Coordinates of C-alpha atoms in Angstrom, one line a residue:
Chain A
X12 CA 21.0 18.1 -38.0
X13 CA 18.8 14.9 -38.3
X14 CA 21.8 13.1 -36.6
X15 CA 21.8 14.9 -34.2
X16 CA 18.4 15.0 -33.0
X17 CA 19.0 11.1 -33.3
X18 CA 21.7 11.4 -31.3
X19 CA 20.3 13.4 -28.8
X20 CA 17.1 11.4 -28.4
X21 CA 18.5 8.8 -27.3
X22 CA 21.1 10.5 -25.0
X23 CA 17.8 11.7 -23.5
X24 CA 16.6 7.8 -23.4
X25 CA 19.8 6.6 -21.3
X26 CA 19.4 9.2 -19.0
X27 CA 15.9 9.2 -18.4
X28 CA 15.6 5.6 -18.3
X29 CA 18.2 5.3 -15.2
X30 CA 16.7 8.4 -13.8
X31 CA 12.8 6.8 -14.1
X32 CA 14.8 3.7 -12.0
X33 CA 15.4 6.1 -9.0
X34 CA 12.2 7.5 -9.4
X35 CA 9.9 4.5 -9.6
X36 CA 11.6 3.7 -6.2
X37 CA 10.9 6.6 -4.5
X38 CA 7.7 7.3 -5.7
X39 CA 7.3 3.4 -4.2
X40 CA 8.4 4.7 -1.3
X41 CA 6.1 7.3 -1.4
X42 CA 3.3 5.1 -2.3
X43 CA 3.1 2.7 0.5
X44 CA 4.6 4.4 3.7
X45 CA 4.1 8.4 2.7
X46 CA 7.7 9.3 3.2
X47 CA 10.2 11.0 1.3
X48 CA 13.6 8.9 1.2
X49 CA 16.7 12.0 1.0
X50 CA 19.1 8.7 0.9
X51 CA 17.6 7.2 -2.5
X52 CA 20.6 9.1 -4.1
X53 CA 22.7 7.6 -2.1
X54 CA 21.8 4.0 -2.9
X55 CA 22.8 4.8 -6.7
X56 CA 25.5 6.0 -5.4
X57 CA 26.6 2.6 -3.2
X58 CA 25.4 0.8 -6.5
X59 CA 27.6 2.3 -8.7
X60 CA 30.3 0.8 -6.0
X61 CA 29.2 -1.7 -5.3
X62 CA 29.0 -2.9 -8.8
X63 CA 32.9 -1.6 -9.1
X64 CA 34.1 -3.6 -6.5
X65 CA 32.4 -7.1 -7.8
X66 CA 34.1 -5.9 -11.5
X67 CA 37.3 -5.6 -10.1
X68 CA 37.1 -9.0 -8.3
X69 CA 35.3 -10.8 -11.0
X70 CA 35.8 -9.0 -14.2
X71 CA 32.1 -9.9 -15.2
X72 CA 29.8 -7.0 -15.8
X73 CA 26.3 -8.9 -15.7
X74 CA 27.5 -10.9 -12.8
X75 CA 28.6 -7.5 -10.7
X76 CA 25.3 -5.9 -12.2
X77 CA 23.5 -8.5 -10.1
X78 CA 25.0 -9.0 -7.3
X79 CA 26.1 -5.4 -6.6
X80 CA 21.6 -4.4 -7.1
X81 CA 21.3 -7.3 -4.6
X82 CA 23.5 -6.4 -2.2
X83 CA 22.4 -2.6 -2.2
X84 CA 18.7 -3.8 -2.1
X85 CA 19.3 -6.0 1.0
X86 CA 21.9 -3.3 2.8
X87 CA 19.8 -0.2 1.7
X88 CA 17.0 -2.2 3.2
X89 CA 17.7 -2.9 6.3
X90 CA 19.5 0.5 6.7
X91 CA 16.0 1.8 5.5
X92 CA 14.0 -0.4 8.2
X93 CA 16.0 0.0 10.9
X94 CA 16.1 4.3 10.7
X95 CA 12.3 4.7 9.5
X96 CA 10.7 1.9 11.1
X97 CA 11.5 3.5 15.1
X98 CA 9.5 6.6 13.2
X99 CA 6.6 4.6 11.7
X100 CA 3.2 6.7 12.7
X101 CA 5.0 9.7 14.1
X102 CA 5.7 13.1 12.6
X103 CA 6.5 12.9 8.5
X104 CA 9.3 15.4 9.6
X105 CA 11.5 13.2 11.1
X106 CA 11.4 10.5 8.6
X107 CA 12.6 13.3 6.6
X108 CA 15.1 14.5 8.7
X109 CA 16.6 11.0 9.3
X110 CA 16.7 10.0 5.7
X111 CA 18.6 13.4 5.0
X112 CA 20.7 12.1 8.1
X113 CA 21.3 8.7 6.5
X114 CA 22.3 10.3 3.4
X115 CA 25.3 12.8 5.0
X116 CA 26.4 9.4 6.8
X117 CA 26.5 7.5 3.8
X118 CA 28.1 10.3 1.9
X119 CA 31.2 10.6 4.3
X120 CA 31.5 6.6 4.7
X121 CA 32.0 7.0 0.8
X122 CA 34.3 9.4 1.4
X123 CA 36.4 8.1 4.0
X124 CA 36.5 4.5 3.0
X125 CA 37.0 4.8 -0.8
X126 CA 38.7 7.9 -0.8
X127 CA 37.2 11.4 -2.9
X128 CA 38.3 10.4 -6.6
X129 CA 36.0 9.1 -9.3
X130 CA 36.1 5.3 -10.1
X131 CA 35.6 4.7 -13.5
X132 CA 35.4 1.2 -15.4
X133 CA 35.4 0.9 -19.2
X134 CA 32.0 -0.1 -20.6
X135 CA 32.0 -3.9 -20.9
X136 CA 30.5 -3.6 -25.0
X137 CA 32.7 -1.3 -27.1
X138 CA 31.5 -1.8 -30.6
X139 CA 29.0 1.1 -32.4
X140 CA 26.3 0.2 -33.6
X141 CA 24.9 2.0 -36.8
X142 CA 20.6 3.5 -36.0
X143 CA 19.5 5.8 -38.9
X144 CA 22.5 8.2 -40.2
X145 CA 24.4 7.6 -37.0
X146 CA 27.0 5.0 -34.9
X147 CA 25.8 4.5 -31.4
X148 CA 27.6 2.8 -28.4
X149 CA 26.0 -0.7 -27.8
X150 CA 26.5 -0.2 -24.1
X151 CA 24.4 2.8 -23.9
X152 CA 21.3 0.9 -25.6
X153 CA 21.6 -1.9 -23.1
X154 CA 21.4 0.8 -20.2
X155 CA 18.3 1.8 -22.9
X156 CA 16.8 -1.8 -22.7
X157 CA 17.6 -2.8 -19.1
X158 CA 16.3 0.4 -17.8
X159 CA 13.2 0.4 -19.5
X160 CA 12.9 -3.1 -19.4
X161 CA 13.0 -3.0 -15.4
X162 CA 10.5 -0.7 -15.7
X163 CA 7.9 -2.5 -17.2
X164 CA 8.2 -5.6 -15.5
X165 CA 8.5 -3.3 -12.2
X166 CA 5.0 -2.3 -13.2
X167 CA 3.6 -5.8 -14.5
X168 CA 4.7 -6.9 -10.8
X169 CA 2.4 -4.6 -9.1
X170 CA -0.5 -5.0 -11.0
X171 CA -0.2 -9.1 -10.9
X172 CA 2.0 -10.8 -8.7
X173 CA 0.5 -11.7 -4.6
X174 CA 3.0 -8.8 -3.4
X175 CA 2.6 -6.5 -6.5
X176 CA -0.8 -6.4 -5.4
X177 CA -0.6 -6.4 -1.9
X178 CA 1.9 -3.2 -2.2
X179 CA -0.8 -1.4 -3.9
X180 CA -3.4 -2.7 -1.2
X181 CA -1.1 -1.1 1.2
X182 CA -0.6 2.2 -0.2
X183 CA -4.2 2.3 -0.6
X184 CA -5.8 1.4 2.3
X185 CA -3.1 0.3 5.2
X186 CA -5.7 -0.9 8.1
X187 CA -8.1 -2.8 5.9
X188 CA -5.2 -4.8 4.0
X189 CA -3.8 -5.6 7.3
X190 CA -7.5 -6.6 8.4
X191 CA -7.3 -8.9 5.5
X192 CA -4.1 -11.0 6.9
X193 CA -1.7 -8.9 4.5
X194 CA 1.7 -9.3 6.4
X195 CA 2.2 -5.1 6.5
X196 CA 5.8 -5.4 7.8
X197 CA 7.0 -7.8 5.6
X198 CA 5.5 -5.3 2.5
X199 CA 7.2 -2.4 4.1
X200 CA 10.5 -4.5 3.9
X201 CA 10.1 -5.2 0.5
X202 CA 9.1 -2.0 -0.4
X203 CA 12.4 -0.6 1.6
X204 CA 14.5 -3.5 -0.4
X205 CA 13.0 -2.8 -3.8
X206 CA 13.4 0.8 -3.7
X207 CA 17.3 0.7 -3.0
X208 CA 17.3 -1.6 -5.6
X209 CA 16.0 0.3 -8.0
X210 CA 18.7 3.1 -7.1
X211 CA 21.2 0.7 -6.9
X212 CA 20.7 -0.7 -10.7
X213 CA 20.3 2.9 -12.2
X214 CA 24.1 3.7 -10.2
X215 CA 25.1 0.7 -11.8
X216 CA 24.2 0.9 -15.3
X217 CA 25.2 4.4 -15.0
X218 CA 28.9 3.4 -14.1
X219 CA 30.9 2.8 -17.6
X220 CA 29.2 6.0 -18.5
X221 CA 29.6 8.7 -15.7
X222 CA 31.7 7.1 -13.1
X223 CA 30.7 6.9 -9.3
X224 CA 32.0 9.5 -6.7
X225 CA 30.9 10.2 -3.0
X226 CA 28.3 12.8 -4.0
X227 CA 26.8 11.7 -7.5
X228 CA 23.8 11.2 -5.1
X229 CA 23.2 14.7 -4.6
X230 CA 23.3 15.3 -9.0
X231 CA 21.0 12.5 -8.8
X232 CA 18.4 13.2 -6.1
X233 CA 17.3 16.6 -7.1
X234 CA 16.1 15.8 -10.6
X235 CA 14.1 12.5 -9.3
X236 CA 12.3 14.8 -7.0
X237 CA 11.0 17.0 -9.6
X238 CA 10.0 14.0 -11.6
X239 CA 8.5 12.3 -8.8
X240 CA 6.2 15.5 -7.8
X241 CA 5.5 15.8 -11.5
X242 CA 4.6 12.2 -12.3
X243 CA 2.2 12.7 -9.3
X244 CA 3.7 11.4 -5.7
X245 CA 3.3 7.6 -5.2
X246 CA 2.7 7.0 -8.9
X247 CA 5.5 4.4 -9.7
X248 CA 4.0 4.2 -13.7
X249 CA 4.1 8.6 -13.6
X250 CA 7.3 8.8 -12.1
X251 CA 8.4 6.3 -15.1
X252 CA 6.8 8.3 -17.5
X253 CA 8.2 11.6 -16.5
X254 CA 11.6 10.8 -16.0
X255 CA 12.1 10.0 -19.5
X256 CA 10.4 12.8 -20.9
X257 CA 13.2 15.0 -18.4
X258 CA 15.9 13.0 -19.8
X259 CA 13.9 14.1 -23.2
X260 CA 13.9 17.9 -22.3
X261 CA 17.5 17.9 -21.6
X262 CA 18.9 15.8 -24.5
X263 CA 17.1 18.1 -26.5
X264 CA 17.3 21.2 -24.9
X265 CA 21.1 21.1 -25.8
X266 CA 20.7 21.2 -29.0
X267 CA 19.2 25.2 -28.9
X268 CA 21.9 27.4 -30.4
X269 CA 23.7 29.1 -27.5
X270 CA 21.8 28.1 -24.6
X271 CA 23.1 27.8 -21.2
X272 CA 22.4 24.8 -18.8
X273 CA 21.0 27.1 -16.0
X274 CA 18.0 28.1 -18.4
X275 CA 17.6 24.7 -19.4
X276 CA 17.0 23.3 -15.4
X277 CA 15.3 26.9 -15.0
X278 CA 12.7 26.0 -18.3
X279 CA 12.2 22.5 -16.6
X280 CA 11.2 23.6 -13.4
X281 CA 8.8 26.4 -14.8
X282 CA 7.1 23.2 -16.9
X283 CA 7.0 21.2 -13.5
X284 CA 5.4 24.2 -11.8
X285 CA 2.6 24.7 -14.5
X286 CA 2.0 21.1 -14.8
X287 CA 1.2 20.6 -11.2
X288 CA -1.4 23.8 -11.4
X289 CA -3.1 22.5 -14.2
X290 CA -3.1 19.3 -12.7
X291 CA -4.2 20.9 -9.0
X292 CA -6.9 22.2 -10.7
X293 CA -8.4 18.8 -12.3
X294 CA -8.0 16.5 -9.9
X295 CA -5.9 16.0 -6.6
X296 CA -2.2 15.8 -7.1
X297 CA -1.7 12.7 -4.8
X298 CA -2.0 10.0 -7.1
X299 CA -2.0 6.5 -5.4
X300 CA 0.3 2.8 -6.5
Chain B
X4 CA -14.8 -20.1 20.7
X5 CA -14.4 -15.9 21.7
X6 CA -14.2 -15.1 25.1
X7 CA -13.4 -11.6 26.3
X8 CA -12.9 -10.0 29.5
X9 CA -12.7 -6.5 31.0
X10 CA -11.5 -5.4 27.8
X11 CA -10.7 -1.7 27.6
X12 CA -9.7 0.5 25.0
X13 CA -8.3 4.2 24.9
X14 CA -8.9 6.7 21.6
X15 CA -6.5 9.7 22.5
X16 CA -7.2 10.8 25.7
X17 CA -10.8 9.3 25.9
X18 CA -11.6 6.0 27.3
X19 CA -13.7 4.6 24.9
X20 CA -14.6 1.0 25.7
X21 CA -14.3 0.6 30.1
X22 CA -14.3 -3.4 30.7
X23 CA -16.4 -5.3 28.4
X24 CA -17.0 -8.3 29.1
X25 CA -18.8 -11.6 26.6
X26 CA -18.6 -14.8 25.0
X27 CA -19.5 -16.1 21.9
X28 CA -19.9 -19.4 21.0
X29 CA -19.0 -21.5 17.9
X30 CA -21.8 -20.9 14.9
X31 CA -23.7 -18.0 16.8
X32 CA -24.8 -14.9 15.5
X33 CA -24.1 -12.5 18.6
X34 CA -25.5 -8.1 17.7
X35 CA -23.8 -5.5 19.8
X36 CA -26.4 -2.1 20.0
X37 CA -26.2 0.9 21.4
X38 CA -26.7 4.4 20.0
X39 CA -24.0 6.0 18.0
X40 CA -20.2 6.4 20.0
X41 CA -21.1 4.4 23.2
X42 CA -17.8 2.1 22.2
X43 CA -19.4 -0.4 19.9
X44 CA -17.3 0.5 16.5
X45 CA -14.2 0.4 19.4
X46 CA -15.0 -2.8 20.7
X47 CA -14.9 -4.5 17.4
X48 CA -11.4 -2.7 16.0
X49 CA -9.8 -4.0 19.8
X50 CA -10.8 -7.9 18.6
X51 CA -9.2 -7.1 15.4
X52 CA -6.4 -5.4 16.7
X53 CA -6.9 -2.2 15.5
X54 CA -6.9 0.0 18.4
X55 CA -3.4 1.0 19.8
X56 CA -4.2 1.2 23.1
X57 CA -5.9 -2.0 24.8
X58 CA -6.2 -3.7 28.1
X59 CA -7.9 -6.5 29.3
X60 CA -8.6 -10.1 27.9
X61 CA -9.3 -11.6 24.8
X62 CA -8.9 -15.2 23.9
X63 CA -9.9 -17.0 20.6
X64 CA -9.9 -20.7 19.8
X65 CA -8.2 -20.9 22.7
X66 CA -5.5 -18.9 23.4
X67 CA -5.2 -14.9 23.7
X68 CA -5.0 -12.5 20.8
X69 CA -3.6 -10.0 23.0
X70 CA -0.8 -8.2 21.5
X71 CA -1.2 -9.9 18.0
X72 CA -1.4 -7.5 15.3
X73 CA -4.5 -7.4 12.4
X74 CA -2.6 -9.6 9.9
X75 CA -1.9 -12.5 12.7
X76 CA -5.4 -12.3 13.6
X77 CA -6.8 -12.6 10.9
X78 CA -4.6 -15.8 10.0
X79 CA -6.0 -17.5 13.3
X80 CA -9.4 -16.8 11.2
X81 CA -10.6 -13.4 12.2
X82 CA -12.3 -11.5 9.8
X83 CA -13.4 -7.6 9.3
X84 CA -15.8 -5.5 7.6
X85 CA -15.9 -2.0 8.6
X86 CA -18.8 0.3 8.3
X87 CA -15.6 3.0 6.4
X88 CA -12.7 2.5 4.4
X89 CA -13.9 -0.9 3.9
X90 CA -12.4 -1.0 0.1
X91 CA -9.0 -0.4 -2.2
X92 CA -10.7 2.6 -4.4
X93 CA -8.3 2.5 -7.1
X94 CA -8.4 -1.3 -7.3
X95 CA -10.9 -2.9 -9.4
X96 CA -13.4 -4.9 -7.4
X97 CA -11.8 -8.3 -8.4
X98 CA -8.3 -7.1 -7.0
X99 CA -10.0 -6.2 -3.8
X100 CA -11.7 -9.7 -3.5
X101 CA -8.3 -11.1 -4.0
X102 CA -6.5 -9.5 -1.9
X103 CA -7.1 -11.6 1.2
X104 CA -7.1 -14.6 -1.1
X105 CA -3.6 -14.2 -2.0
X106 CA -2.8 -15.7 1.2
X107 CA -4.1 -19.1 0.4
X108 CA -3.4 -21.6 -3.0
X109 CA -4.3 -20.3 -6.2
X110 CA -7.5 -22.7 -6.1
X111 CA -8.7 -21.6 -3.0
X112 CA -8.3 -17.9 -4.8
X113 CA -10.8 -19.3 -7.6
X114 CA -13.1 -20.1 -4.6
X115 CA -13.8 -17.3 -2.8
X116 CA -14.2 -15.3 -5.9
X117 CA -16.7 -17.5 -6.8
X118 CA -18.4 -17.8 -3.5
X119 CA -18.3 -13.4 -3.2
X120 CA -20.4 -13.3 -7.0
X121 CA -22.6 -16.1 -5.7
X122 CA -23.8 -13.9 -3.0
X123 CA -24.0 -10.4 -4.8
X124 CA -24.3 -11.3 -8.3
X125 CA -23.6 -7.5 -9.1
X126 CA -20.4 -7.8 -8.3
X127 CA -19.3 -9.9 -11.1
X128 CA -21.1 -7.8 -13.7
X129 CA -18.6 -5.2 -12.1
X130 CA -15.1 -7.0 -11.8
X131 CA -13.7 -4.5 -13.5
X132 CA -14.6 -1.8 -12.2
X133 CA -12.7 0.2 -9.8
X134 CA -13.9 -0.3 -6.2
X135 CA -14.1 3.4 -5.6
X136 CA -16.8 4.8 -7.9
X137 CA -18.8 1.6 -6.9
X138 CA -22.2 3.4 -5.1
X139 CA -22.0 3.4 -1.2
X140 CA -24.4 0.6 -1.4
X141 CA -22.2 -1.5 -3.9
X142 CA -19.2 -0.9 -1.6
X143 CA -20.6 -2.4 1.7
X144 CA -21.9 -5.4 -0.3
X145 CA -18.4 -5.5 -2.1
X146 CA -16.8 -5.3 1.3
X147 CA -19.1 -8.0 3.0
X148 CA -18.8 -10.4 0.2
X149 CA -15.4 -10.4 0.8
X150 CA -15.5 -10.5 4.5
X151 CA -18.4 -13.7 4.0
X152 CA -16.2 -15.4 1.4
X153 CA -12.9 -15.6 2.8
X154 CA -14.5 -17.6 5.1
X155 CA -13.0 -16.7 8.5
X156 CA -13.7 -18.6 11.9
X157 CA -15.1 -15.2 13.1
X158 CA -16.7 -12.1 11.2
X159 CA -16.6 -8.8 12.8
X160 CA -19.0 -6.7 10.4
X161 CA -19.6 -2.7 11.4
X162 CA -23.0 -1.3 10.6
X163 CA -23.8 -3.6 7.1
X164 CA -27.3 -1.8 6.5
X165 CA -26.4 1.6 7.5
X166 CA -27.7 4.4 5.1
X167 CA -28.9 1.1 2.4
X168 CA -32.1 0.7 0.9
X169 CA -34.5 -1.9 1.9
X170 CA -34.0 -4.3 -0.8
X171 CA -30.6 -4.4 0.1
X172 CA -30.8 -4.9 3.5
X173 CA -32.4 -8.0 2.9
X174 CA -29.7 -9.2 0.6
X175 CA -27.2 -8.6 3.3
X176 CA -29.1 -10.3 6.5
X177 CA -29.7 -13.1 4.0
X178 CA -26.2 -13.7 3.2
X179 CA -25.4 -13.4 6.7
X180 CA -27.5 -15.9 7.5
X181 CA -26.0 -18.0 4.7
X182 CA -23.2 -17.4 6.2
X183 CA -23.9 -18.5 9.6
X184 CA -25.6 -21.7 7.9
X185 CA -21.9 -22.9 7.1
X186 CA -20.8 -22.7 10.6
X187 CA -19.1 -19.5 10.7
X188 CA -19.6 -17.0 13.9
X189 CA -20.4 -13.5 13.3
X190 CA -20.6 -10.7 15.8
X191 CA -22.6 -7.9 14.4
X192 CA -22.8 -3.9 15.0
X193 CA -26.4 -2.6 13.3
X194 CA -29.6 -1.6 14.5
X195 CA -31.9 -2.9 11.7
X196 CA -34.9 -4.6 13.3
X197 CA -34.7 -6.8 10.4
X198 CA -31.5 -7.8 10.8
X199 CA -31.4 -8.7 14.2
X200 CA -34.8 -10.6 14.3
X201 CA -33.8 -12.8 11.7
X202 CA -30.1 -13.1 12.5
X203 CA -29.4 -12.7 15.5
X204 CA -29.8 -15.4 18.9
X205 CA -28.6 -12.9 21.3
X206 CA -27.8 -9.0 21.3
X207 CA -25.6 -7.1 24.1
X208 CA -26.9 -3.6 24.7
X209 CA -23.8 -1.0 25.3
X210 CA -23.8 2.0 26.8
X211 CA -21.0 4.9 27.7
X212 CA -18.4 2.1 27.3
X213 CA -20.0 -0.6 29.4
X214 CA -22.6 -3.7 28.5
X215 CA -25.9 -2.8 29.7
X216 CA -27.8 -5.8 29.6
X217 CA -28.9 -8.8 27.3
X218 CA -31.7 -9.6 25.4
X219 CA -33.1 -11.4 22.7
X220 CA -34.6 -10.3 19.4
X221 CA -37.9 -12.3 20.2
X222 CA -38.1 -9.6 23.1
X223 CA -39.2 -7.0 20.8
X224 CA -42.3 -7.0 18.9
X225 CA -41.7 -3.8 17.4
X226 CA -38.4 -1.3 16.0
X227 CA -40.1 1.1 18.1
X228 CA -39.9 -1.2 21.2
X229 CA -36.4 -2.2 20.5
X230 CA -35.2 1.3 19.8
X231 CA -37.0 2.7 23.1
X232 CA -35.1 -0.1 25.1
X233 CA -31.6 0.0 24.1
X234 CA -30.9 2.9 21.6
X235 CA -32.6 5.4 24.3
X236 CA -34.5 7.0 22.0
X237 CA -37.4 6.5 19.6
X238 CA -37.5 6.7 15.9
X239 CA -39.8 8.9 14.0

């Protein structure tokens, strides 16, 4: 039993920690320009490929790590910039609506270009490693310590670095930082850039363990909405938070005698929805970078 | 050094400013009055390129801002304080020095925080402390110590004694005049006899959009006399 609470702890880590790396980017998003990305699934998605591809050319995982997160930032980027930035100061509804449009396009590229089936690459570290009564995969505790590890210096950036801080300024108060001389495109570049990137690594890191298909977006997306609405929208440090506590609940959640996914998601939405009330009735939901 | 002609700017459908024209020259402490939304608030967003919709002239230094948007401006040495909004609320009041800052070498950084506590020592008791549950009062200071220390070429500053205290509102002409002392030109919106006696050389009265007339501070012996003049009305 103690094994398997082990066990299932840290299952919960490697999926919450490449979930809170989706969304810490969209609550980014969120933060500075007030829009909800439907494509931020789909960047995981293109970095899970991405980082395929570079494998198969280079067979060096680190080095297709990189570049495939940089690629996806700059390409996600731009793709973000030039469909939101026409939008900029109009109706939040059509942001939305040409995120989701992004997404569908992005989805079918997948499809048509690389074909339906799942890619799958063998994780690049094998051996087990022995933690408390049980032997764990070493690759999974790197996607452990990368995830979390991005994380924190994702959130050390913001609070101290010239465009950590001008993000925030931003988010906070858009006509006063520009007022200031704080170059407001160029941060809504970065923020475009970083926020694919984030997507990009998780779909990466994620690769040896579930593969990369068209879609995985879509499994993706939906939990990093809840956890960005939970961690309170435009909180990059809640969103963190939050998503490993999800990849928590499910880990865990398995190991109930006879219970059935559906409940599970069901339980996790009901938690969401009571959170937010008690939360609503405390203090505003909207929680700012 | 600021030259504007027939400016105009729109809010929505309501044509807010309708052809101002002034100049300002290098080191002079210029007051725009008028009562409350006759354009004066408007004016000051079109210089900094905050209004949308604007038509006219506006050169600086010598050559036109037109077009150019906030963050250019203020990197040809514009600067801004509101009379709202004028701070980050959940950023503690050393990050919202900084901000501006950030745009010049770490050294210079060092500077102006040093030169925003030298004129509200309160502020550096309160580094720490987030901008937003700062008192009103606290927050203009915060926002004008800023504005002052950055040391632009031109300060724009929006109502800097409204709703404060006496004893502030002598803190805040003085370090505007300090301010003025080092060469830098400041176009003011307030209606503090105080203020504009001991700041300012000139004032331009506005009205429905339009300048009205000028005058000097000297004019006026009295707030009562000013207010009767140019705010059209007079204060209890």
């Amino acid at each position: 039993m103690v094994s398997q609470v082990v066990l299932q702890l840290l299952n919960g880590l490697v999926v919450g920690s490449s979930l809170a790396l989706v969304a810490a980017g969209l609550a980014l998003l969120f933060g500075v320009l007030h829009i909800i990305n439907f494509a931020q699934g789909d960047f995981f998605m293109m970095g899970g490929y991405a980082v395929w591809f570079v494998l198969n050319l280079t067979h060096n995982f680190v080095l297709a790590m990189v570049i495939g997160t940089v690629a996806v930032a700059i390409v996600g980027g731009l793709l973000l910039t030039a469909v939101i930035w026409p939008l900029l100061g109009r109706s939040p509804v059509l942001v939305l609506l040409a995120t989701l449009g992004l997404s569908l396009i992005l989805q079918q590229m997948a499809t048509n270009i690389l074909g339906g089936d799942t890619k799958l690459v063998q994780p690049p570290l094998a051996q087990p490693v022995p933690i408390g009564p049980i032997l764990y995969p070493a690759y999974d505790l790197v996607v452990i310590g990368a995830g979390i590890g991005i994380l924190v210096l994702g959130y050390f950036g913001l609070q101290y670095t010239r465009y950590g801080i001008w993000l925030r300024a931003v988010a906070q108060n858009r006509p006063m930082a520009a007022a200031l001389g704080v170059p407001v495109p160029r941060v809504y570049i970065l923020a475009f850039m970083v926020s694919a990137g984030l997507a990009a690594m998780a779909g990466g890191l994620l690769l040896p363990l579930q593969s990369v298909y068209p879609t995985i977006g879509n499994d993706v997306i939906q939990n990093a909405f809840i956890i960005v609405v939970a961690g309170g929208l435009g909180n990059f440090r809640g969103a963190a938070i939050v998503a490993l506590l999800v990849g928590e609940f499910n880990a865990l959640g398995q190991l109930v005698p006879g219970i059935k996914p559906s409940v599970l998601t069901l339980t996790l939405f009901g938690l969401v929805i009571l959170l937010l009330m008690v939360r609503a009735s405390r203090q505003q939901i909207l929680v700012r970078l | 050094m600021l030259d504007v002609k027939d400016l105009h700017a729109f809010y929505g459908a309501s044509h807010v400013v309708q052809g101002v024209s002034f100049s300002i020259s290098k080191g002079e402490a210029v007051a725009l009055v008028g009562r409350n939304g006759v354009g004066k608030t408007s004016t000051l967003k079109s210089l900094m390129g905050m209004e949308t919709r604007t038509r006219g002239r506006v050169d600086f230094d010598g050559s036109s801002l037109m077009g150019m948007a906030s963050h250019v401006r203020a990197s040809r040495g514009l600067g801004y304080v509101p009379e709202e909004r004028a701070v980050f609320p959940q950023m503690n009041v050393e990050e919202n020095i900084r901000i501006g800052a950030l745009l010049h070498s770490a050294s210079d950084g060092r500077g102006v925080l040093e030169r925003a506590y030298a004129l509200f020592p309160i502020l550096r008791d309160r580094r720490n402390q987030m901008a937003g549950t700062l008192s009103g009062g606290q927050q203009k200071m915060l926002a004008l110590a800023r504005g002052i220390a950055l040391q632009p070429k031109l300060l724009l500053v929006d109502e800097p004694t409204e709703g404060l205290m006496p004893a502030n509102v002598e803190l805040i002409t003085h370090a505007l005049l300090s301010a003025t002392e080092t060469g830098m030109t400041v176009l003011v919106v307030d209606s503090s006899f105080d203020l504009l006696k001991t700041l300012c050389a000139r004032m331009y009265a506005m009205d429905r959009g339009v300048l009205i007339g000028t005058y000097k501070p000297a004019d006026f012996s009295s707030p009562d006399e000013l207010a009767a003049t140019m705010l059209g009305e007079t204060r209890a």
